[in-house]
Amino acid sequence: MKKRIVAAALALAMALGAGAVVGCSGQPQKEDVNADVPPGAPPLMPPGHEGRFEQLGANGCYGCHGANDLANPMLTGSTALPEDHYEDGSSSTQELNPTHDQCITCHSQG
Amino acid sequence: MDITRRQFVKATAVALASAAAAGTLSSLVGCASGSAQGGAQAEGQKFTAVCRFCGCGCGVICEVRDNKLISVTGDPDNESNRGLNCVKGYYLGKILYGDDRLTVPLIRDDASTKGTAEGLREATWDEALELVSAKLKETWKADKSRLAFWLSGQQPITEGYACAKFIKAGLLSNNVDPNARLCMASAVVSFMNVFQTDEPAGSYADLDEADVFVTWGANMAEAHPMLYSRLTARKLSGEGVRHYDLGTITTRTSASADKTLIFKPNTDLAIANCIANHLVQNKLYDEAFVNDHLQFKQGAENIGNATMDDYEQTEAGKTAENVSAITFEEYAERLSPYTFEYVSELSGVPAEDLRELAEVFADPDAKVMSLWTMGVNQHNRGTWMNHNIYNIHLLSGKIARPGCGPFSLTGQPTACGTAREVGTFCHRLPADLLVANEQHRRFTEAVWDLPEGHLDAIKAPGMHTVKMFREMSKGNIDFLWSAHNNWAQSMPNLTRFLGMGDENRGIFDTFIVVNEVYPTLSTQYADVVLPVALWVEREGQFGNAERRTAVFEKAVDPPGEAKWDLWAFMEVARRVLDGEKIGDKDAFDHLFGFIYDKDAADFKGDDRETNRALWEEYRVFSNPSLNEQAQAINESAKLKMEAKQLAPYDEYLTHHGLTWPVREVDGTWMSTKWRFADGAQADGFDEVGVATYGTPGLAGGVSFYKSTDMRPSVVFRPYEPPAEEPDEEYPFYFVTGRLLEHWHTGTLTRRVPELDRALPEALLNVSPEDCEKLGVLDGDMVRVRSRFGQFDIKVSTAGRTEPPAGVVFAPFFAEEALVNLAVQDTYCPLSKEPDYKKTCVSIEKI
């Protein structure tokens, strides 16, 4: 199941260009949905992310935001997952903590 | 072979590197969030609290700067959530600061303005309290059957306790019920029928150890997000962990399921019986567990439906609660029609799926956790369906052991802690005690220091919620006071209760008092609105679904003239009870003199001292040794009140919450994660309870010491159809419920811009097949009609739920799409909880 999701994510990335997949493009956004996020609160998904989690699950989010210096240095422009989303609270494990699998529980569509 | 997250991260890096090489890297940037991510300001003062919203009961930490709540984050020291939080929890701080916060009392002089946003004027507290007190006293003295209080599963514990004491011991009235009647009553009645004690044996710790999850009518991903995170975490990290999702619609919770079983409404009763039948006919049940622990019963059947006002006077209504003992063999015989083939045909679920699910319970090594909420409780046979889930867990011995058990999730932050535990139901006293039981009344009189027989005046239960509102609509209620709820949006059959027809317009003649923080539909019908403190603007306590009690500290002051609800209740109580006596003592002082100085019109101590004093009195109910007379009754009547033992108040602050029964072992107060399970208290087992009241060494290592003869009841409950079924005129089932971003009627969460933007409108989820039949497209407005009323709403085929053909869903958070205008007020005959999930409707494009 998970493997199929991964395959779909990769195929989509290759076919459309990652921007279409991640929805994090540098194009001007209509509004900054995270302009007034309280300290400590997770940012909301900006416009363009609609349906991503529903279609791809957590892997669809990790593809970009799982980026960090160890796992994916290409993605320094995306908001990287904080350390506490990883096993043992450290990205060095390169293993995401499974309690953070439901990204949309905290990161609603803004 | 499955792929790991590590492999995924690496694989994705390669793929995206390729994309970057193709010139698209620039499109990857720009996800950074806004500017308000912390900043360099000095850290504020921190307070321990509990989330204001759902029944998960997540611990949170509030950060305050300059008397303003600036952030709310998960509390890692609260065992219920261990630092996890959801989007609503993170934005809790903003619910306090909506632009239209109520800050002064309001009075309506002209009742003809009811039902509109107009007609309320500002008043002083003194004027408002005098008016409320005069109206209450007038009704109380004239005919106390015409007064009503509607409280809440969101009312903090000590506040609920004080209200119950005022209403039951002071006013000698049982016309009080909580909104928890709408969400948990079926669970409560079933707990009491099966175990003779309320609330689950297990705890959230089971989520981390189960091998198989079965969700029954529970959209945990939206309604219990933190618990769902724990479920999916277990599924991801455990070997071969499975999840079966059963419901009438596909939801976000179905995403983690290995198999989703969509059944026709009400056939969940048959599915559970089918599983039990498989276990019994093939001798796959736990024989030792059955022999050691269980007794068997059957109940009244063909009990009809409580749609009409006179249901409880009908023969079916009078006998609906009847049960009688049967043998195991007779139970097996009753189950025998529920074959895979029959139930498959009835439910629409493939027989092989039913067999697969039944085999889960037949596997003696599988740790199985069932979780359910409103799909089971808000059901015209809600109590029965709770029974049927317990039946299969009891037959298979999968209960009260780590990772193994039936777990009734609760809907509100303190439906358990307050509504259920302190006795704000019309038939209850604190700590599971019943008004109708003489020994229970004597025990309560001992704790409250009342003359013997004082509570005999309330031995007959009062009005349950639906009856209360039906009576109001008929003009039979003169005074209604509500707090911590928004009944004008959350009650079913609002067309009737809001007086929208030519008949049933009693709401316009009832004097209505509403404690509120914002203008709501309920304040539009209020004669007096009392502006009250919200959440951490005073100290309080919540009790969540796993029996965990936790304190939320006062962190900030309420705005303007808003006051603590409890102060308003005390101010009215002292006026209404003025001149009244209990024995030869002043009634108010006798009941509340230990916390309140009526001459000063204020509490004797601060929030902490007031709460502690109330808690320590309430704690006597579960620690009867603190009161000599209560202890004597506890022993002579074998009440076993210590089964719900609570700890001293400050222990809850120290531990960031404790799950009852809380036992003192060698000077340390310890939680119990698994009631009735023998084992070390320090490991979360019920060592003290089993040693004191139970029998060690029985099958499964458990002893159900609160149950009659120490044997929980397996009660046969058959399939019976929904109260109404689709026909030519009303061809669809309408289902309503909650979605992630909004809490209940949205009066708090819709004032948080981020949550409002995330889910700005309520949509009617309709299957593509039905859309085609109806000739409607996404975005079309439709009128939804039932036998009870109608509402208008926008259609979506891409909403949060995916109903099958013939079923539609819409949430109830949006007052502009007031779905409860059309929802039936038919209730479960045993629990009196309405069925919000199966109203038959028509849909037409407008």
CSV table of N, CA and C in Angstrom, one decimal, chain A residues 14-82:
chain,number,residue,atom,x,y,z
A,14,MET,N,8.0,13.3,-11.3
A,14,MET,CA,8.8,13.3,-12.5
A,14,MET,C,8.0,13.8,-13.7
A,15,ALA,N,6.7,13.4,-13.7
A,15,ALA,CA,5.9,13.8,-14.9
A,15,ALA,C,5.6,15.3,-15.0
A,16,LEU,N,5.3,15.8,-13.9
A,16,LEU,CA,4.7,17.2,-13.9
A,16,LEU,C,5.7,18.2,-13.4
A,17,GLY,N,6.8,17.8,-12.9
A,17,GLY,CA,7.7,18.8,-12.3
A,17,GLY,C,7.3,18.9,-10.8
A,18,ALA,N,8.2,19.0,-10.0
A,18,ALA,CA,7.9,18.9,-8.5
A,18,ALA,C,7.0,20.1,-8.1
A,19,GLY,N,7.1,21.2,-8.7
A,19,GLY,CA,6.3,22.3,-8.3
A,19,GLY,C,4.8,22.0,-8.3
A,20,ALA,N,4.4,21.2,-9.4
A,20,ALA,CA,3.0,20.9,-9.5
A,20,ALA,C,2.6,19.9,-8.3
A,21,VAL,N,3.6,19.2,-7.9
A,21,VAL,CA,3.3,18.2,-6.8
A,21,VAL,C,3.2,18.9,-5.5
A,22,VAL,N,4.2,19.7,-5.2
A,22,VAL,CA,4.3,20.2,-3.9
A,22,VAL,C,3.4,21.4,-3.6
A,23,GLY,N,3.1,22.1,-4.7
A,23,GLY,CA,2.2,23.2,-4.5
A,23,GLY,C,2.9,24.3,-3.7
A,24,CYS,N,4.2,24.3,-3.6
A,24,CYS,CA,4.9,25.3,-2.8
A,24,CYS,C,5.6,26.3,-3.7
A,25,SER,N,5.1,26.5,-4.8
A,25,SER,CA,5.8,27.3,-5.8
A,25,SER,C,6.1,28.7,-5.3
A,26,GLY,N,7.0,29.4,-5.9
A,26,GLY,CA,7.4,30.7,-5.6
A,26,GLY,C,6.4,31.8,-6.1
A,27,GLN,N,5.4,31.3,-6.8
A,27,GLN,CA,4.4,32.2,-7.4
A,27,GLN,C,3.8,33.0,-6.2
A,28,PRO,N,3.4,34.3,-6.5
A,28,PRO,CA,2.8,35.1,-5.4
A,28,PRO,C,1.5,34.4,-5.0
A,29,GLN,N,1.3,34.3,-3.7
A,29,GLN,CA,0.1,33.7,-3.1
A,29,GLN,C,-0.9,34.8,-2.8
A,30,LYS,N,-2.2,34.4,-2.8
A,30,LYS,CA,-3.2,35.4,-2.7
A,30,LYS,C,-3.2,36.0,-1.3
A,31,GLU,N,-2.9,35.2,-0.3
A,31,GLU,CA,-2.8,35.8,1.1
A,31,GLU,C,-1.8,34.9,1.8
A,32,ASP,N,-1.2,35.5,2.8
A,32,ASP,CA,-0.3,34.7,3.7
A,32,ASP,C,-1.2,34.1,4.8
A,33,VAL,N,-1.5,32.8,4.6
A,33,VAL,CA,-2.4,32.2,5.6
A,33,VAL,C,-1.7,32.0,7.0
A,34,ASN,N,-0.4,32.2,7.0
A,34,ASN,CA,0.3,32.0,8.2
A,34,ASN,C,0.8,33.3,8.8
A,35,ALA,N,0.2,34.4,8.4
A,35,ALA,CA,0.7,35.7,8.9
A,35,ALA,C,0.5,35.8,10.4
A,36,ASP,N,-0.5,35.2,11.0
A,36,ASP,CA,-0.8,35.4,12.4
A,36,ASP,C,-0.8,34.1,13.2
A,37,VAL,N,0.0,33.2,12.8
A,37,VAL,CA,0.1,31.9,13.5
A,37,VAL,C,0.7,32.1,14.9
A,38,PRO,N,0.1,31.6,16.0
A,38,PRO,CA,0.6,31.8,17.3
A,38,PRO,C,1.9,31.1,17.5
A,39,PRO,N,2.8,31.6,18.4
A,39,PRO,CA,4.0,30.9,18.6
A,39,PRO,C,3.8,29.5,19.0
A,40,GLY,N,4.6,28.6,18.4
A,40,GLY,CA,4.5,27.2,18.7
A,40,GLY,C,3.5,26.4,17.9
A,41,ALA,N,2.6,27.1,17.2
A,41,ALA,CA,1.6,26.5,16.4
A,41,ALA,C,2.1,26.1,15.1
A,42,PRO,N,1.7,24.9,14.6
A,42,PRO,CA,2.2,24.5,13.2
A,42,PRO,C,1.6,25.4,12.1
A,43,PRO,N,2.4,25.7,11.1
A,43,PRO,CA,1.8,26.5,10.0
A,43,PRO,C,0.8,25.7,9.3
A,44,LEU,N,-0.2,26.5,8.7
A,44,LEU,CA,-1.2,25.9,7.9
A,44,LEU,C,-0.7,25.7,6.5
A,45,MET,N,-1.3,24.8,5.8
A,45,MET,CA,-0.8,24.6,4.4
A,45,MET,C,-1.3,25.8,3.5
A,46,PRO,N,-0.3,26.3,2.8
A,46,PRO,CA,-0.7,27.5,1.9
A,46,PRO,C,-1.6,27.0,0.8
A,47,PRO,N,-2.2,27.9,0.1
A,47,PRO,CA,-3.0,27.6,-1.1
A,47,PRO,C,-2.2,26.8,-2.1
A,48,GLY,N,-2.9,25.9,-2.7
A,48,GLY,CA,-2.2,25.0,-3.7
A,48,GLY,C,-1.9,23.6,-3.2
A,49,HIS,N,-2.2,23.4,-1.9
A,49,HIS,CA,-1.9,22.1,-1.3
A,49,HIS,C,-3.2,21.3,-1.2
A,50,GLU,N,-4.3,21.8,-1.7
A,50,GLU,CA,-5.6,21.2,-1.5
A,50,GLU,C,-5.6,19.7,-2.0
A,51,GLY,N,-6.0,18.8,-1.2
A,51,GLY,CA,-6.2,17.4,-1.6
A,51,GLY,C,-4.9,16.6,-1.6
A,52,ARG,N,-3.8,17.2,-1.3
A,52,ARG,CA,-2.5,16.5,-1.4
A,52,ARG,C,-2.5,15.4,-0.3
A,53,PHE,N,-2.8,15.8,0.9
A,53,PHE,CA,-2.7,14.7,2.0
A,53,PHE,C,-3.7,13.6,1.7
A,54,GLU,N,-4.9,14.0,1.3
A,54,GLU,CA,-6.0,13.0,1.1
A,54,GLU,C,-5.5,12.1,0.0
A,55,GLN,N,-4.8,12.6,-1.0
A,55,GLN,CA,-4.4,11.7,-2.2
A,55,GLN,C,-3.2,10.9,-1.8
A,56,LEU,N,-2.2,11.5,-1.2
A,56,LEU,CA,-0.9,10.8,-1.0
A,56,LEU,C,-0.5,10.5,0.4
A,57,GLY,N,-1.3,11.0,1.3
A,57,GLY,CA,-0.9,10.7,2.7
A,57,GLY,C,0.3,11.4,3.1
A,58,ALA,N,0.9,10.9,4.2
A,58,ALA,CA,2.0,11.6,4.8
A,58,ALA,C,3.2,11.6,3.8
A,59,ASN,N,3.3,10.6,3.0
A,59,ASN,CA,4.5,10.6,2.1
A,59,ASN,C,4.4,11.8,1.1
A,60,GLY,N,3.2,12.2,0.8
A,60,GLY,CA,3.1,13.3,-0.1
A,60,GLY,C,3.6,14.6,0.5
A,61,CYS,N,3.6,14.7,1.9
A,61,CYS,CA,4.1,15.8,2.6
A,61,CYS,C,5.6,15.7,2.8
A,62,TYR,N,6.0,14.5,3.2
A,62,TYR,CA,7.4,14.2,3.5
A,62,TYR,C,8.3,14.5,2.3
A,63,GLY,N,7.7,14.3,1.1
A,63,GLY,CA,8.5,14.4,-0.1
A,63,GLY,C,9.2,15.7,-0.2
A,64,CYS,N,8.6,16.8,0.3
A,64,CYS,CA,9.3,18.1,0.3
A,64,CYS,C,9.7,18.5,1.8
A,65,HIS,N,8.8,18.4,2.7
A,65,HIS,CA,9.0,18.9,4.0
A,65,HIS,C,9.8,18.0,4.9
A,66,GLY,N,10.0,16.7,4.4
A,66,GLY,CA,10.9,15.8,5.1
A,66,GLY,C,12.3,16.2,4.9
A,67,ALA,N,12.5,17.2,4.0
A,67,ALA,CA,13.8,17.6,3.7
A,67,ALA,C,14.6,18.2,4.9
A,68,ASN,N,15.8,17.9,5.0
A,68,ASN,CA,16.7,18.5,6.0
A,68,ASN,C,18.1,18.3,5.4
A,69,ASP,N,19.1,18.7,6.2
A,69,ASP,CA,20.4,18.7,5.6
A,69,ASP,C,20.9,17.3,5.3
A,70,LEU,N,20.4,16.3,6.1
A,70,LEU,CA,20.8,14.9,5.9
A,70,LEU,C,20.0,14.2,4.8
A,71,ALA,N,18.7,14.4,4.9
A,71,ALA,CA,17.8,13.6,4.0
A,71,ALA,C,17.7,14.2,2.6
A,72,ASN,N,17.6,15.5,2.5
A,72,ASN,CA,17.4,16.0,1.2
A,72,ASN,C,17.8,17.5,1.1
A,73,PRO,N,19.1,17.6,0.9
A,73,PRO,CA,19.6,19.0,0.9
A,73,PRO,C,19.1,19.8,-0.3
A,74,MET,N,18.4,19.2,-1.3
A,74,MET,CA,17.9,19.9,-2.4
A,74,MET,C,16.7,20.8,-2.0
A,75,LEU,N,16.1,20.5,-0.9
A,75,LEU,CA,14.9,21.1,-0.6
A,75,LEU,C,14.9,22.2,0.5
A,76,THR,N,16.0,22.9,0.5
A,76,THR,CA,16.2,23.9,1.6
A,76,THR,C,15.2,25.0,1.5
A,77,GLY,N,14.5,25.1,0.4
A,77,GLY,CA,13.5,26.2,0.3
A,77,GLY,C,12.2,25.8,0.9
A,78,SER,N,11.9,24.6,1.1
A,78,SER,CA,10.7,24.2,1.8
A,78,SER,C,10.8,24.3,3.3
A,79,THR,N,9.7,24.4,3.9
A,79,THR,CA,9.7,24.4,5.4
A,79,THR,C,10.1,23.0,5.9
A,80,ALA,N,11.2,22.9,6.5
A,80,ALA,CA,11.6,21.5,6.9
A,80,ALA,C,10.9,21.1,8.1
A,81,LEU,N,10.6,19.8,8.2
A,81,LEU,CA,10.0,19.3,9.5
A,81,LEU,C,11.0,19.6,10.6
A,82,PRO,N,10.4,20.0,11.8
A,82,PRO,CA,11.2,20.2,12.9
A,82,PRO,C,11.7,18.9,13.5
